[in-house]
Amino acid sequence: MTDSASPSTPFLDEAARLLGPRGLTTDPDLLAPWLTDWRGRFTGRACALASPADVDELASLVRLCARHGVPIVPQGGNSGMSGGATPDESGAALLLSLRRMNAIRRIDAEAGQATCEAGVILQTLHEAAEAQGLRFPLTLGGKGSATVGGLISTNAGGSQVLRHGSMRALVLGLEAVLADGRIFSQLTPLKKDNRGFDLKQLLIGSEGTLGIVTAATLRLLPAVAERIVIWAGVPSLAAARTLLLHCDAVEGEALEGFEVMPQASIDAVVEHLPAARPPLQGRHAWHVLIEVVADRAQADTLRARCEIMMADAFEKSLVEDAALSASEGQAEAFWLIRETVPAAERARGPAVQHDISVPVEAMPSFVETTAPMLEAEFPGVEAIAFGHLGDGNVHYHVIAPQETDGRSWNATTGKAISRRVHDLVTEWGGSISAEHGIGQLKRDELARLGDPVALSMLRAVKQAMDPEGLLNPGKLI
Amino acid sequence: MTDSASPSTPFLDEAARLLGPRGLTTDPDLLAPWLTDWRGRFTGRACALASPADVDELASLVRLCARHGVPIVPQGGNSGMSGGATPDESGAALLLSLRRMNAIRRIDAEAGQATCEAGVILQTLHEAAEAQGLRFPLTLGGKGSATVGGLISTNAGGSQVLRHGSMRALVLGLEAVLADGRIFSQLTPLKKDNRGFDLKQLLIGSEGTLGIVTAATLRLLPAVAERIVIWAGVPSLAAARTLLLHCDAVEGEALEGFEVMPQASIDAVVEHLPAARPPLQGRHAWHVLIEVVADRAQADTLRARCEIMMADAFEKSLVEDAALSASEGQAEAFWLIRETVPAAERARGPAVQHDISVPVEAMPSFVETTAPMLEAEFPGVEAIAFGHLGDGNVHYHVIAPQETDGRSWNATTGKAISRRVHDLVTEWGGSISAEHGIGQLKRDELARLGDPVALSMLRAVKQAMDPEGLLNPGKLI
């Protein structure tokens, strides 16, 4: 430890004794990488970085913090989108890393369950499940750094929510340390348990404000034995939604992804990544990526079923053109285009981005109504939406007029546009945070636009669970 | 209104003005049927029976109750199993019937959603969904009286939880009146919404202690086009569990029910209902009922797939004998045997019943270990388990020795047996209430055996949401 790491207060002395040199540091160089969120939008300070080795050590640490009134900011992979794991600038908080608690305690292949500590990285879980012929059916761009604890605390989504749900649907059991240092332990999964309302549900998606998730039992599924990715061109977002209904009716049990992109996004991808080859020759107002999978029992018939599904779609004039991936390599190439959209859009210049949802059936008219509206109200901007149509969730980017200075535009016009987008989403009965959470990024917008009854319930529960307000203060509520 | 219905207090005067003669009565004859639970185990008193016409009327009534400090006991179909909708004997509470709020506000067949008021009876919902070529995939014995509000408040289960989950998994949106009379309204279903932790989840399963559910948006599925019920004989409960894993691996997407019954229960059914014909000729330690269904797209191949699944099971020696239903009539006849088990068991004489769950994989050894233990500890009793093995949930009956006087046995030995069963379930990491809820029946047992951390969280949230303790007092916590 360097000089500056020497604990300088009774709290830090006690914490250092409790956690040992591997478990606590005040070294600025070691803290620095974790004090700024990965997108570089928020930077804070912390009195130290704690990395407890296990739940009991963490529980003792939380009791110590409670005694000294030290706020705690829990952090997993620091890959969140809303600054939920970045402390404020006061330096009063303890930054709590869960990364050292990274054991996969148990995989029960027969029951399809994995019990993981909070610090297990998503990709590690994927690999551990694969090794047993299983899979964990949730993935997202940050899988190489996102941790189980963070995914649960933010109820993460991703591109495979359509069939298997967000994290909430995959958490069978949970362990957490509460604000007073007691351990809530419900790791044993019971398919039916009606001993009161479900306390696990409170902690999922609470962004570390009600408790610190330390471990979870997660649902695993049989490995995918065959997958086909279909690329289709359609004339409108409404047509994409009709195609979604068709696919869901015919192959609902196999349908795992349904993503949409406008032609402009495909053009941006081609410009950004010249090696990318759009699967369709022609231009289409909207492009749809459909993922259909099968486990071993259903694998043989998957291609034939997909061909029938798409032949039917042609016959009903639901698509203008379509292509099925002929190999796993091609399936990956199709996905690469979809996954390059965010980077390609960012490369087009300054933009404000929104992670929004409305009821699935309302999404086509939402986009078709609001995009021209924004383009009229803010001359020169371009509004584009892409993403998880199957979940009623798109990423809605509004791109600045060409040759705009990004920084000043973001702070003024960009901010006004975001307010307008959030107003519109709220009018349409939607959510200003579909899958990225509130964190510090959207806290004021939630306070401005949230239903006052829901907000007061959130606050009442927060007050009940963390009366001193020491768990991730300044986030969510 | 009769004389005795005249409001006698300022509260009743105001409530009568608010609700009108259809909405409030103090007539003992009108109250009587609702003051005793349907199993006749609990009887209470109430100052009046209120039946508001809509959510706004209910909200005004709750504000009135809050002003006067009048406790409220919400009630749906009065078909609960744990006395959760029966007031205490003080007569201080207002009995609140949700039965008049029984509109199905909307069915969106395309989106697969129904928005129902709390008083909609389950069977009515089934029929409304069927009329649109859809189904609501949860059913239970009391479907002719159980209401949507009650099903949500108790997070009801039933015999089709295996694939589609309990009520919690089927509630897409929720409306409720809170303790202070404010209306929580999240009826619009969003597949992704991360504006804080999910408040709907708090109200589901809270037995009316945190708020009064007034409406919900529920998930509907495509109608079943074909179903096959398979009856199998197996040598042990462990063998039944192996068969479950086999069926799940081969036809997991089609598997909707997996029920087990010991030979003794089949014998009891035949004695109780002489017309019942067991599907298998021989005797088997355990009988298994397997329900496999398909929608229109998958219907053609269902029988062939079931035949392959069971031929494989034979080859692997997983079953001693098996029969597939040849017609819908036969499928119903198979289910009739399963559904007659509770009545047939009751007819065998006094017994104590338990609605318990343990992890699915632990259920065989739980039953095989604890039944002989109980029979040794309480000479002359017979312990039998039947029910939803697929959910790790059995109904565990312990039958009194022959020629026992039911009443006194229940109050003494029966009570001791129940405590012992609950102790054992807790030791095995299970739940003393798998699907029936806590109500007043199991409140003391929950307080005795519940995890102290979980109990204090339940109480803290209750205190936050209902500080005056007016919502269904004396239930759950």
XYZ file of C-alpha atoms in Angstrom, chain A residues 106 108 110-111 113 154-158 161-163 166 168 178 182-186 188-199 201-207 209-210 241 245 249-251 253 295 297-298 357-361 388 390-391 393 429-438 446 451-454 456-458 460-462 464-465 476-477, chain B residues 106 108 110-111 113 154-158 161-163 166 168 178 182-186 188-199 201-207 209-210 241 245 249-251 253 295 297-298 357-361 388 390-391 393 429-438 446 451-454 456-458 460-462 464-465 476-477:
170
model
C -22.787 -24.768 -7.723
C -27.049 -28.332 -10.885
C -30.294 -31.705 -13.869
C -32.342 -28.981 -12.203
C -29.697 -24.011 -11.887
C -30.388 -3.239 -12.716
C -32.773 -5.991 -13.906
C -30.752 -6.091 -17.114
C -32.356 -6.887 -20.447
C -30.562 -7.360 -23.724
C -35.565 -10.945 -23.499
C -38.342 -11.731 -25.967
C -38.708 -15.337 -24.933
C -35.154 -9.884 -18.203
C -36.084 -10.803 -13.007
C -29.263 -5.281 3.968
C -28.078 -8.506 8.154
C -28.017 -11.177 5.463
C -31.191 -11.919 3.523
C -30.811 -15.465 2.281
C -33.252 -17.035 -0.130
C -32.857 -22.121 -2.381
C -35.221 -22.016 -5.319
C -38.809 -22.994 -4.610
C -41.110 -23.026 -7.605
C -44.017 -22.260 -5.330
C -43.629 -20.249 -2.146
C -46.410 -18.053 -0.781
C -45.019 -17.014 2.567
C -45.881 -13.381 2.002
C -45.003 -11.103 -0.886
C -41.826 -11.944 -2.729
C -38.934 -10.045 -1.131
C -38.503 -8.971 -6.287
C -37.794 -5.872 -4.201
C -34.048 -6.277 -4.512
C -34.074 -7.058 -8.239
C -33.839 -3.759 -10.094
C -33.329 -1.685 -6.960
C -29.875 -0.527 -8.124
C -30.541 1.247 -2.946
C -32.322 -1.378 -0.801
C -44.882 -5.638 -36.079
C -47.153 -11.446 -34.781
C -48.045 -17.377 -33.916
C -46.123 -19.917 -35.986
C -42.885 -20.401 -34.046
C -41.622 -21.220 -28.716
C -32.509 -27.445 -28.508
C -34.916 -32.413 -29.488
C -36.233 -29.848 -31.968
C -40.291 1.384 -24.184
C -43.958 1.649 -24.992
C -46.525 -1.157 -25.305
C -45.277 -3.372 -28.159
C -48.353 -2.719 -30.293
C -35.822 -4.794 -29.588
C -40.306 -7.707 -29.768
C -40.006 -6.137 -26.307
C -38.078 -1.322 -26.522
C -47.809 5.256 -21.461
C -44.217 4.141 -21.847
C -41.033 4.052 -19.796
C -38.107 6.476 -19.904
C -35.869 3.594 -18.859
C -36.658 0.326 -20.533
C -33.550 -1.641 -19.657
C -30.706 0.657 -18.575
C -32.098 1.705 -15.204
C -32.267 5.154 -13.622
C -37.944 10.107 -13.139
C -46.338 8.724 -11.387
C -46.424 10.510 -7.999
C -48.093 7.507 -6.363
C -45.417 5.129 -7.635
C -43.990 7.826 -3.116
C -44.190 4.035 -2.872
C -40.565 3.770 -4.030
C -41.554 4.706 1.369
C -39.970 1.327 0.712
C -36.509 2.902 0.475
C -38.233 1.380 5.372
C -35.293 -0.645 4.097
C -32.763 6.050 -8.517
C -34.797 7.978 -5.925
C -60.639 -5.106 -22.624
C -56.550 -7.539 -26.916
C -53.473 -9.801 -30.941
C -51.318 -8.804 -27.996
C -53.833 -9.495 -22.987
C -52.677 -14.767 -2.904
C -50.391 -15.392 -5.905
C -52.516 -18.458 -6.635
C -51.033 -21.573 -8.180
C -52.936 -24.644 -9.270
C -47.993 -23.774 -12.868
C -45.296 -26.070 -14.243
C -45.023 -24.304 -17.564
C -48.230 -18.817 -10.695
C -47.171 -13.549 -10.518
C -53.351 1.990 -1.299
C -54.497 6.797 -3.520
C -54.691 4.747 -6.698
C -51.603 2.936 -7.934
C -52.095 2.489 -11.641
C -49.752 0.417 -13.773
C -50.357 -0.689 -19.217
C -48.062 -3.626 -19.803
C -44.477 -2.803 -20.709
C -42.264 -5.777 -21.452
C -39.272 -3.792 -20.288
C -39.521 -1.101 -17.641
C -36.666 -0.319 -15.276
C -37.932 2.763 -13.518
C -36.988 1.406 -10.114
C -37.914 -1.871 -8.474
C -41.169 -3.420 -9.607
C -43.960 -2.196 -7.321
C -44.517 -7.449 -7.370
C -45.079 -6.057 -3.879
C -48.842 -6.187 -4.221
C -48.943 -9.654 -5.781
C -49.162 -12.174 -2.960
C -49.536 -9.539 -0.242
C -52.987 -10.853 0.752
C -52.125 -6.196 3.559
C -50.343 -3.575 1.407
C -38.897 -37.389 -10.646
C -36.743 -34.925 -16.125
C -35.980 -32.837 -21.749
C -38.013 -34.266 -24.612
C -41.214 -32.207 -24.574
C -42.351 -26.806 -24.208
C -51.592 -25.068 -29.966
C -49.338 -25.012 -35.102
C -48.023 -28.019 -33.145
C -42.996 -27.185 -1.134
C -39.343 -28.115 -1.166
C -36.858 -27.894 -4.043
C -38.236 -30.175 -6.777
C -35.205 -32.455 -6.703
C -47.771 -31.065 -8.180
C -43.368 -30.712 -11.175
C -43.532 -27.654 -8.917
C -45.348 -28.852 -4.214
C -35.322 -25.512 3.005
C -38.950 -25.582 1.926
C -42.068 -23.482 2.369
C -44.931 -24.046 4.818
C -47.201 -22.366 2.291
C -46.518 -23.316 -1.289
C -49.651 -21.973 -2.919
C -52.419 -21.334 -0.358
C -50.921 -18.295 1.333
C -50.619 -17.505 5.037
C -44.823 -18.207 9.810
C -36.411 -16.408 8.594
C -36.182 -13.487 11.070
C -34.537 -11.274 8.425
C -37.317 -11.949 5.914
C -38.537 -8.073 9.556
C -38.423 -7.021 5.898
C -42.089 -8.032 5.502
C -40.915 -2.968 7.540
C -42.605 -2.855 4.144
C -46.029 -3.352 5.739
C -44.194 1.726 5.236
C -47.220 0.976 3.067
C -49.952 -12.713 7.005
C -47.799 -10.639 9.382
